[in-house]
Amino acid sequence: MVKVITYGTFDLFHEGHYRLLKRAKALGDYLIVGVTTESFDEARGKLNVVDSLMTRIENVKKSGFADEVIVEDHIGQKVEDIQKYGADIFVLGSDWTGKFDYLKDFCEVRYLERTKGISSTMKRTHNHKIIRMGLIGSGRIARRFVPEAKYVSGMELTGVFNPHIESAKRFAEEMECEFYTADEEEFYEHVDAVDICVPHQFHYTYAKNALEHGKHVLCEKPMTLKKAEAEELFALAEERGLVLMEAIKTAYTPGFIRLLSMVQSGIIGEIRDVESCFTRIFPKDSMRELTNAEHGGSFTEYGSYNLLPIIKLLGKEYQDVRFECFKAANGVDLYTKAYFRYPHSMATAKTGLKVKSDGHLLISGTRGYIFVPAPWWKTTEFEICYEDFTQNEKVYTKYLGDGLRYELSDFVSAINGNPRGGFKLTRNESIAFADIMEKFLAWRKATPIEEGTVIV
């Protein structure tokens, strides 16, 4: 007897699951299916699982292919199960190719090609919980979306739109999307929600068009470069009953949320100063961030991250903001400092494309301070420090993958009527970011170009 074993979450059981089990069973005489627990899924980064464990087990049984169903609840269990049940073949989808090659020491390992172009009919009979996601744009952010999306239950990447059809075609073929197109109207016929991954200056136009077509919108940062545009988009989303979220991934991560909670609890007293920094040295001068004289530069690229802890902790009602920067010959800011003054506190945000600084976050209070080491925007640890250093405490948290899975999980939950992440980045905070971006661009445009000189 040839025994085959496979594992999965099997959430919102659909045709793809059915076909995988069918093909797995065909490889042998006896199929063992491991269904993961909610806690194990969370630990391995699978977020937003909708169905209960019992429901998922029952759906696997109903497929008619599983001879035995077991529960997977800890790391290393696969090795144990293969030996315990005498499995001859381990099977998993091709999304995981190479990941489980270490099991070849115990049995044969096969990766089955995932089903391409399947109908969503079976999926959508389950309370319409599967969200058909479409990508607008096929650049760097879009490429990060694909591997992260597989960890978020309740959504599927349907297709990609790009007016440059060859770029869309290459992306779709490489990422195995269902379709690609240069026709925006056709694109909206196939999706329920979009992730806008295009250069900053196009965010407003695409977001508005998507909302007008009745689609939920997740828009990369900065959502807009003008306050009035952000206000208009949120008003339109509210009018249409749609979800509009700004994709500043740090806002949705467990570590940053815990950091905010601890600061807001008063653990370091009243906040007097916040310093945030995000810099990278770009290797190529031809990159759009350095060549787009009107919308490029370090502050529009990284400023949203640095503004996040400042606005979250000190609020939107600052008394004054001023900027200083180094500029390139085309007017793009290569290194920028933004200074905020509040009635009883202050803040500094540093961004850079051609200057490197330590990417930490420092929050100073009347009782102590919190230091978040670089890269603070991927918060995995921070230290609470006091005058008596023996009382210092380090806190460690998780940051899984590229971090996009956290915002995607909250986006899907909000669409399904459970806006659990609404407090993480509010409408008014996104509008405040747009307002600061608008002020910065106006200031930058009005200042003379003096490469290598501090502009004040």
Short mmCIF file of C-alpha atoms in Angstrom, two decimals:
data_model
loop_
_atom_site.label_atom_id
_atom_site.label_comp_id
_atom_site.label_asym_id
_atom_site.label_seq_id
_atom_site.Cartn_x
_atom_site.Cartn_y
_atom_site.Cartn_z
CA MET A 1 0.00 0.00 0.00
CA VAL A 2 1.34 3.43 -1.03
CA LYS A 3 0.55 6.11 1.56
CA VAL A 4 0.40 9.77 0.56
CA ILE A 5 0.40 12.64 3.04
CA THR A 6 -0.37 16.34 2.51
CA TYR A 7 -1.05 19.40 4.66
CA GLY A 8 -2.91 22.69 4.43
CA THR A 9 -5.19 25.24 6.04
CA PHE A 10 -8.07 24.47 3.63
CA ASP A 11 -9.84 27.68 4.60
CA LEU A 12 -12.94 28.61 2.56
CA PHE A 13 -12.67 25.24 0.82
CA HIS A 14 -12.68 25.75 -2.94
CA GLU A 15 -12.06 24.05 -6.24
CA GLY A 16 -8.29 24.45 -6.01
CA HIS A 17 -8.28 22.50 -2.74
CA TYR A 18 -10.56 19.85 -4.23
CA ARG A 19 -8.31 19.31 -7.24
CA LEU A 20 -5.14 19.14 -5.17
CA LEU A 21 -6.63 16.47 -2.91
CA LYS A 22 -7.89 14.55 -5.93
CA ARG A 23 -4.45 14.54 -7.54
CA ALA A 24 -2.75 13.66 -4.25
CA LYS A 25 -5.05 10.68 -3.76
CA ALA A 26 -4.30 9.48 -7.31
CA LEU A 27 -0.61 9.14 -6.39
CA GLY A 28 -1.24 6.25 -3.99
CA ASP A 29 -3.72 4.01 -2.23
CA TYR A 30 -4.25 5.87 1.06
CA LEU A 31 -4.35 9.65 1.61
CA ILE A 32 -3.62 11.31 4.95
CA VAL A 33 -4.51 15.00 5.17
CA GLY A 34 -3.12 17.28 7.88
CA VAL A 35 -5.26 20.34 8.69
CA THR A 36 -3.52 23.17 10.56
CA THR A 37 -4.80 24.75 13.78
CA GLU A 38 -5.47 28.48 14.03
CA SER A 39 -2.58 29.00 16.45
CA PHE A 40 -0.12 27.15 14.19
CA ASP A 41 -1.30 29.14 11.17
CA GLU A 42 -0.72 32.38 13.05
CA ALA A 43 2.73 31.29 14.15
CA ARG A 44 3.74 30.51 10.56
CA GLY A 45 2.28 33.76 9.25
CA LYS A 46 -1.05 32.63 7.81
CA LEU A 47 -3.46 35.42 8.70
CA ASN A 48 -7.18 36.03 8.55
CA VAL A 49 -8.28 32.38 8.60
CA VAL A 50 -12.09 32.50 8.40
CA ASP A 51 -13.39 28.95 8.94
CA SER A 52 -13.02 27.13 12.26
CA LEU A 53 -10.77 24.09 12.52
CA MET A 54 -13.78 21.76 12.72
CA THR A 55 -15.35 23.30 9.61
CA ARG A 56 -12.11 22.93 7.67
CA ILE A 57 -11.71 19.30 8.74
CA GLU A 58 -15.30 18.56 7.76
CA ASN A 59 -14.81 20.12 4.32
CA VAL A 60 -11.73 17.98 3.71
CA LYS A 61 -13.71 14.87 4.69
CA LYS A 62 -16.58 15.87 2.38
CA SER A 63 -14.21 15.94 -0.58
CA GLY A 64 -14.24 12.14 -0.41
CA PHE A 65 -10.49 11.81 -1.01
CA ALA A 66 -9.08 11.76 2.53
CA ASP A 67 -8.79 8.31 4.12
CA GLU A 68 -7.58 9.89 7.34
CA VAL A 69 -7.55 13.48 8.63
CA ILE A 70 -5.08 14.60 11.28
CA VAL A 71 -4.41 17.97 12.97
CA GLU A 72 -1.11 19.83 12.57
CA ASP A 73 -0.29 22.09 15.51
CA HIS A 74 3.48 22.46 15.80
CA ILE A 75 6.69 22.93 13.86
CA GLY A 76 8.49 19.68 13.06
CA GLN A 77 5.29 17.62 13.05
CA LYS A 78 5.64 16.69 9.39
CA VAL A 79 8.76 14.66 10.08
CA GLU A 80 7.05 12.99 13.02
CA ASP A 81 3.89 12.18 11.01
CA ILE A 82 5.75 10.78 8.00
CA GLN A 83 7.50 8.30 10.27
CA LYS A 84 4.49 7.64 12.50
CA TYR A 85 2.11 6.85 9.63
CA GLY A 86 4.70 5.30 7.31
CA ALA A 87 4.03 7.81 4.50
CA ASP A 88 5.69 7.05 1.18
CA ILE A 89 4.95 10.32 -0.64
CA PHE A 90 4.71 13.88 0.71
CA VAL A 91 2.67 16.19 -1.52
CA LEU A 92 2.20 19.97 -1.50
CA GLY A 93 1.33 22.70 -4.01
CA SER A 94 3.99 24.20 -6.27
CA ASP A 95 3.83 27.49 -4.33
CA TRP A 96 6.08 25.71 -1.83
CA THR A 97 8.57 24.23 -4.32
CA GLY A 98 11.86 23.52 -2.59
CA LYS A 99 10.59 24.50 0.86
CA PHE A 100 10.19 20.91 2.05
CA ASP A 101 13.06 19.21 0.23
CA TYR A 102 14.50 18.29 3.64
CA LEU A 103 11.75 15.67 3.88
CA LYS A 104 13.38 13.72 1.05
CA ASP A 105 15.43 11.97 3.73
CA PHE A 106 12.18 10.39 4.96
CA CYS A 107 10.02 9.88 1.85
CA GLU A 108 9.44 10.95 -1.73
CA VAL A 109 8.55 14.67 -2.06
CA ARG A 110 6.35 15.98 -4.87
CA TYR A 111 5.13 19.50 -5.62
CA LEU A 112 1.94 19.67 -7.66
CA GLU A 113 1.35 22.60 -9.98
CA ARG A 114 -1.40 24.76 -8.57
CA THR A 115 -4.57 25.04 -10.60
CA LYS A 116 -4.44 27.96 -13.03
CA GLY A 117 -7.44 29.84 -14.37
CA ILE A 118 -10.00 27.99 -12.26
CA SER A 119 -13.50 29.37 -11.87
CA SER A 120 -14.31 31.28 -8.69
CA THR A 121 -17.89 29.95 -8.64
CA MET A 122 -17.31 27.27 -6.01
CA LYS A 123 -15.27 29.65 -3.88
CA ARG A 124 -17.87 32.38 -3.91
CA THR A 125 -20.73 30.17 -2.80
CA HIS A 126 -19.29 30.35 0.71
CA ASN A 127 -20.90 33.61 1.85
CA HIS A 128 -19.02 35.57 -0.83
CA LYS A 129 -15.95 35.74 1.39
CA ILE A 130 -13.28 35.37 -1.27
CA ILE A 131 -12.13 38.83 -2.38
CA ARG A 132 -10.91 39.01 -5.98
CA MET A 133 -7.87 41.29 -5.80
CA GLY A 134 -6.40 43.09 -8.75
CA LEU A 135 -3.08 44.89 -8.96
CA ILE A 136 -2.78 48.27 -10.65
CA GLY A 137 0.86 48.44 -11.60
CA SER A 138 3.47 45.71 -11.97
CA GLY A 139 6.60 47.13 -10.38
CA ARG A 140 8.52 46.49 -7.18
CA ILE A 141 5.62 46.75 -4.71
CA ALA A 142 3.38 44.57 -6.89
CA ARG A 143 6.04 41.86 -6.92
CA ARG A 144 6.17 41.88 -3.12
CA PHE A 145 2.39 41.50 -3.00
CA VAL A 146 2.29 38.06 -4.62
CA PRO A 147 4.34 36.01 -2.10
CA GLU A 148 2.69 37.83 0.83
CA ALA A 149 -0.87 37.35 -0.42
CA LYS A 150 -0.69 33.56 -0.09
CA TYR A 151 -0.54 33.98 3.69
CA VAL A 152 -3.85 35.86 3.83
CA SER A 153 -7.03 33.83 3.80
CA GLY A 154 -10.16 35.12 2.08
CA MET A 155 -8.58 36.72 -0.98
CA GLU A 156 -7.13 35.68 -4.32
CA LEU A 157 -4.95 37.55 -6.78
CA THR A 158 -7.03 37.66 -9.93
CA GLY A 159 -5.10 39.81 -12.37
CA VAL A 160 -2.95 42.82 -13.11
CA PHE A 161 -3.56 46.05 -15.01
CA ASN A 162 -0.87 48.19 -16.61
CA PRO A 163 -1.32 50.58 -19.53
CA HIS A 164 2.04 49.24 -20.72
CA ILE A 165 0.68 45.88 -21.82
CA GLU A 166 4.03 44.13 -22.21
CA SER A 167 4.89 44.88 -18.58
CA ALA A 168 1.50 43.54 -17.44
CA LYS A 169 1.94 40.44 -19.59
CA ARG A 170 5.41 39.65 -18.21
CA PHE A 171 4.20 40.12 -14.66
CA ALA A 172 1.12 37.93 -15.12
CA GLU A 173 3.11 35.13 -16.71
CA GLU A 174 5.84 35.25 -14.06
CA MET A 175 3.43 35.48 -11.12
CA GLU A 176 0.83 33.13 -12.65
CA CYS A 177 -2.05 35.61 -12.51
CA GLU A 178 -5.32 34.69 -14.14
CA PHE A 179 -5.18 37.55 -16.63
CA TYR A 180 -3.47 40.79 -17.57
CA THR A 181 -4.74 43.77 -19.48
CA ALA A 182 -4.10 47.31 -20.65
CA ASP A 183 -7.85 47.99 -20.64
CA GLU A 184 -8.88 49.53 -17.31
CA GLU A 185 -12.59 48.92 -17.91
CA GLU A 186 -12.01 45.24 -18.58
CA PHE A 187 -9.86 45.03 -15.46
CA TYR A 188 -12.66 46.29 -13.19
CA GLU A 189 -15.02 43.62 -14.52
CA HIS A 190 -12.83 40.92 -12.95
CA VAL A 191 -12.04 42.32 -9.49
CA ASP A 192 -13.70 43.28 -6.19
CA ALA A 193 -10.78 45.28 -4.83
CA VAL A 194 -7.51 46.77 -6.03
CA ASP A 195 -4.05 47.42 -4.69
CA ILE A 196 -2.64 50.54 -6.34
CA CYS A 197 1.12 50.07 -6.85
CA VAL A 198 2.01 52.86 -9.28
CA PRO A 199 4.19 55.99 -8.86
CA HIS A 200 2.86 58.58 -6.38
CA GLN A 201 1.47 61.07 -8.88
CA PHE A 202 -0.99 58.50 -10.27
CA HIS A 203 -2.45 57.33 -6.94
CA TYR A 204 -5.30 59.83 -6.81
CA THR A 205 -6.54 59.21 -10.36
CA TYR A 206 -6.50 55.43 -10.10
CA ALA A 207 -8.00 55.41 -6.60
CA LYS A 208 -10.84 57.69 -7.66
CA ASN A 209 -11.58 55.66 -10.78
CA ALA A 210 -11.58 52.38 -8.81
CA LEU A 211 -13.98 53.79 -6.19
CA GLU A 212 -16.26 55.12 -8.92
CA HIS A 213 -16.36 51.59 -10.33
CA GLY A 214 -17.45 50.27 -6.93
CA LYS A 215 -14.11 48.68 -5.99
CA HIS A 216 -12.46 48.67 -2.58
CA VAL A 217 -9.03 50.35 -2.62
CA LEU A 218 -5.74 49.67 -0.89
CA CYS A 219 -3.38 52.43 -2.04
CA GLU A 220 0.36 52.54 -1.55
CA LYS A 221 1.83 55.45 0.35
CA PRO A 222 1.54 58.34 0.09
CA MET A 223 -2.11 57.92 -0.85
CA THR A 224 -2.15 61.38 -2.38
CA LEU A 225 0.14 64.37 -2.51
CA LYS A 226 -2.63 66.87 -1.74
CA LYS A 227 -4.90 67.21 1.27
CA ALA A 228 -8.03 67.99 -0.78
CA GLU A 229 -7.53 64.87 -2.90
CA ALA A 230 -7.29 62.64 0.18
CA GLU A 231 -10.43 64.22 1.63
CA GLU A 232 -12.27 63.70 -1.67
CA LEU A 233 -11.29 60.01 -1.89
CA PHE A 234 -12.39 59.22 1.67
CA ALA A 235 -15.69 61.03 1.14
CA LEU A 236 -16.26 59.08 -2.09
CA ALA A 237 -15.48 55.76 -0.38
CA GLU A 238 -17.88 56.56 2.45
CA GLU A 239 -20.61 57.58 0.01
CA ARG A 240 -20.23 54.31 -1.94
CA GLY A 241 -19.88 52.10 1.16
CA LEU A 242 -16.37 51.04 0.14
CA VAL A 243 -13.12 50.43 2.02
CA LEU A 244 -10.25 52.81 1.34
CA MET A 245 -6.96 52.15 3.12
CA GLU A 246 -3.49 53.64 2.84
CA ALA A 247 -0.83 50.94 2.66
CA ILE A 248 1.78 52.05 5.17
CA LYS A 249 2.60 48.51 6.21
CA THR A 250 4.30 49.47 9.50
CA ALA A 251 0.98 50.74 10.86
CA TYR A 252 -0.52 47.25 10.74
CA THR A 253 2.36 45.22 12.18
CA PRO A 254 2.21 43.62 15.66
CA GLY A 255 5.46 45.20 16.88
CA PHE A 256 4.54 48.77 16.01
CA ILE A 257 1.05 48.38 17.47
CA ARG A 258 2.50 47.07 20.71
CA LEU A 259 5.03 49.92 20.78
CA LEU A 260 2.26 52.51 20.47
CA SER A 261 0.21 50.83 23.16
CA MET A 262 3.07 50.90 25.62
CA VAL A 263 3.93 54.53 24.91
CA GLN A 264 0.28 55.60 25.17
CA SER A 265 -0.01 53.78 28.52
CA GLY A 266 2.32 56.40 30.00
CA ILE A 267 5.20 54.02 30.69
CA ILE A 268 7.78 56.73 29.83
CA GLY A 269 5.67 59.66 31.00
CA GLU A 270 4.60 62.53 28.77
CA ILE A 271 6.11 62.51 25.28
CA ARG A 272 8.40 65.46 24.60
CA ASP A 273 10.24 64.40 21.45
CA VAL A 274 9.95 61.87 18.60
CA GLU A 275 12.83 61.28 16.17
CA SER A 276 12.37 58.96 13.19
CA CYS A 277 14.71 58.15 10.31
CA PHE A 278 14.43 56.17 7.07
CA THR A 279 17.28 56.38 4.55
CA ARG A 280 18.65 54.24 1.74
CA ILE A 281 21.44 54.90 -0.73
CA PHE A 282 19.98 54.25 -4.16
CA PRO A 283 22.47 52.42 -6.41
CA LYS A 284 21.23 53.84 -9.74
CA ASP A 285 20.70 57.49 -10.59
CA SER A 286 18.24 56.41 -13.27
CA MET A 287 15.61 55.23 -10.77
CA ARG A 288 12.32 57.16 -10.83
CA GLU A 289 12.78 58.40 -7.26
CA LEU A 290 15.82 60.35 -8.45
CA THR A 291 14.68 61.36 -11.95
CA ASN A 292 11.11 62.54 -11.32
CA ALA A 293 11.82 66.19 -10.55
CA GLU A 294 8.22 67.01 -9.64
CA HIS A 295 7.14 64.02 -7.52
CA GLY A 296 10.32 62.09 -6.71
CA GLY A 297 12.80 62.52 -3.88
CA SER A 298 13.43 61.13 -0.42
CA PHE A 299 10.53 62.72 1.44
CA THR A 300 7.74 61.59 -0.87
CA GLU A 301 9.32 58.12 -0.93
CA TYR A 302 9.96 57.55 2.79
CA GLY A 303 8.33 60.46 4.58
CA SER A 304 5.07 58.57 5.19
CA TYR A 305 6.87 56.05 7.37
CA ASN A 306 8.55 58.73 9.45
CA LEU A 307 5.36 60.72 9.83
CA LEU A 308 3.51 57.67 11.16
CA PRO A 309 4.90 57.61 14.75
CA ILE A 310 4.95 61.40 14.93
CA ILE A 311 1.29 61.87 14.05
CA LYS A 312 0.24 58.77 15.99
CA LEU A 313 1.91 59.89 19.21
CA LEU A 314 1.79 63.69 19.04
CA GLY A 315 -1.30 64.24 16.93
CA LYS A 316 -2.26 66.19 13.83
CA GLU A 317 -2.43 69.61 15.48
CA TYR A 318 1.20 70.69 15.25
CA GLN A 319 1.90 74.42 15.47
CA ASP A 320 4.51 74.54 12.75
CA VAL A 321 6.47 72.39 10.32
CA ARG A 322 9.62 73.41 8.47
CA PHE A 323 11.99 71.59 6.15
CA GLU A 324 15.68 71.51 5.26
CA CYS A 325 17.30 69.39 2.54
CA PHE A 326 20.12 68.65 0.16
CA LYS A 327 19.00 68.80 -3.47
CA ALA A 328 20.16 67.24 -6.71
CA ALA A 329 20.65 69.40 -9.81
CA ASN A 330 17.13 68.54 -11.02
CA GLY A 331 15.55 69.72 -7.76
CA VAL A 332 14.92 66.31 -6.19
CA ASP A 333 15.63 66.18 -2.46
CA LEU A 334 18.40 63.70 -1.66
CA TYR A 335 18.26 64.14 2.11
CA THR A 336 15.53 65.93 4.04
CA LYS A 337 14.74 66.86 7.61
CA ALA A 338 11.24 67.86 8.66
CA TYR A 339 10.90 69.64 12.02
CA PHE A 340 7.58 69.71 13.88
CA ARG A 341 6.72 71.98 16.78
CA TYR A 342 3.84 71.19 19.13
CA PRO A 343 2.66 73.12 22.22
CA HIS A 344 4.56 70.81 24.60
CA SER A 345 6.69 68.61 22.33
CA MET A 346 8.72 68.43 19.13
CA ALA A 347 9.61 65.92 16.42
CA THR A 348 12.11 65.33 13.63
CA ALA A 349 11.76 63.15 10.52
CA LYS A 350 14.81 62.32 8.38
CA THR A 351 14.68 60.76 4.92
CA GLY A 352 17.45 60.10 2.41
CA LEU A 353 18.19 58.58 -0.98
CA LYS A 354 21.87 59.54 -1.25
CA VAL A 355 22.74 60.01 2.42
CA LYS A 356 22.83 57.13 4.91
CA SER A 357 21.90 57.55 8.56
CA ASP A 358 20.94 55.13 11.32
CA GLY A 359 17.31 54.11 10.77
CA HIS A 360 16.12 54.17 14.36
CA LEU A 361 13.09 55.59 16.15
CA LEU A 362 13.59 57.41 19.44
CA ILE A 363 10.67 58.45 21.66
CA SER A 364 11.66 60.66 24.61
CA GLY A 365 9.44 61.13 27.64
CA THR A 366 9.48 62.73 31.08
CA ARG A 367 10.14 59.38 32.82
CA GLY A 368 12.31 57.62 30.25
CA TYR A 369 12.66 56.86 26.56
CA ILE A 370 12.01 54.06 24.06
CA PHE A 371 14.62 53.16 21.48
CA VAL A 372 13.64 51.13 18.40
CA PRO A 373 16.75 49.98 16.47
CA ALA A 374 17.08 50.05 12.71
CA PRO A 375 15.11 49.21 10.71
CA TRP A 376 12.47 50.58 13.08
CA TRP A 377 9.72 50.38 10.40
CA LYS A 378 10.06 46.59 10.66
CA THR A 379 9.62 46.63 14.42
CA THR A 380 10.83 43.37 15.95
CA GLU A 381 12.27 44.75 19.18
CA PHE A 382 12.53 47.90 21.26
CA GLU A 383 14.01 48.90 24.60
CA ILE A 384 12.33 50.89 27.35
CA CYS A 385 15.04 52.89 29.11
CA TYR A 386 15.06 54.78 32.41
CA GLU A 387 17.41 56.95 34.46
CA ASP A 388 18.12 53.81 36.51
CA PHE A 389 19.35 51.56 33.71
CA THR A 390 18.83 48.45 35.87
CA GLN A 391 15.11 48.95 35.28
CA ASN A 392 15.46 48.88 31.48
CA GLU A 393 13.34 46.34 29.64
CA LYS A 394 13.59 44.86 26.15
CA VAL A 395 10.50 43.82 24.24
CA TYR A 396 10.58 41.39 21.28
CA THR A 397 7.80 40.93 18.73
CA LYS A 398 7.17 39.18 15.42
CA TYR A 399 7.51 40.63 11.93
CA LEU A 400 6.70 38.00 9.33
CA GLY A 401 7.84 38.06 5.73
CA ASP A 402 7.83 41.42 4.00
CA GLY A 403 5.10 42.72 6.31
CA LEU A 404 2.46 43.26 3.62
CA ARG A 405 0.39 40.33 4.91
CA TYR A 406 -0.66 42.37 7.95
CA GLU A 407 -2.21 45.21 5.98
CA LEU A 408 -3.76 42.76 3.51
CA SER A 409 -5.37 40.85 6.36
CA ASP A 410 -6.91 44.02 7.81
CA PHE A 411 -8.05 45.11 4.34
CA VAL A 412 -9.89 41.83 3.71
CA SER A 413 -11.43 41.91 7.19
CA ALA A 414 -12.70 45.46 6.65
CA ILE A 415 -14.29 44.47 3.32
CA ASN A 416 -16.03 41.58 5.08
CA GLY A 417 -17.55 43.97 7.62
CA ASN A 418 -15.02 43.58 10.41
CA PRO A 419 -12.89 46.74 10.43
CA ARG A 420 -10.63 45.52 13.22
CA GLY A 421 -7.69 47.55 11.96
CA GLY A 422 -9.45 50.88 11.61
CA PHE A 423 -7.59 52.41 14.55
CA LYS A 424 -4.19 51.45 13.13
CA LEU A 425 -4.27 54.13 10.44
CA THR A 426 -7.27 56.44 10.48
CA ARG A 427 -8.84 58.52 7.77
CA ASN A 428 -7.77 61.77 9.46
CA GLU A 429 -4.19 60.55 9.84
CA SER A 430 -3.94 59.73 6.13
CA ILE A 431 -5.34 63.18 5.32
CA ALA A 432 -2.75 64.75 7.64
CA PHE A 433 0.04 62.89 5.79
CA ALA A 434 -1.24 64.20 2.45
CA ASP A 435 -1.36 67.73 3.86
CA ILE A 436 2.29 67.53 4.97
CA MET A 437 3.33 66.11 1.58
CA GLU A 438 1.59 69.02 -0.14
CA LYS A 439 3.34 71.54 2.12
CA PHE A 440 6.71 69.92 1.50
CA LEU A 441 6.36 69.85 -2.29
CA ALA A 442 5.28 73.50 -2.33
CA TRP A 443 8.28 74.42 -0.17
CA ARG A 444 10.70 72.38 -2.29
CA LYS A 445 9.44 73.94 -5.50
CA ALA A 446 9.83 77.46 -4.09
CA THR A 447 13.43 76.99 -2.92
CA PRO A 448 16.42 77.48 -5.26
CA ILE A 449 18.44 74.53 -6.51
CA GLU A 450 21.85 74.49 -4.87
CA GLU A 451 23.31 71.01 -5.11
CA GLY A 452 25.34 70.08 -2.06
CA THR A 453 24.06 73.04 -0.06
CA VAL A 454 21.62 72.97 2.81
CA ILE A 455 18.47 74.81 1.73
CA VAL A 456 16.74 76.62 4.57
#
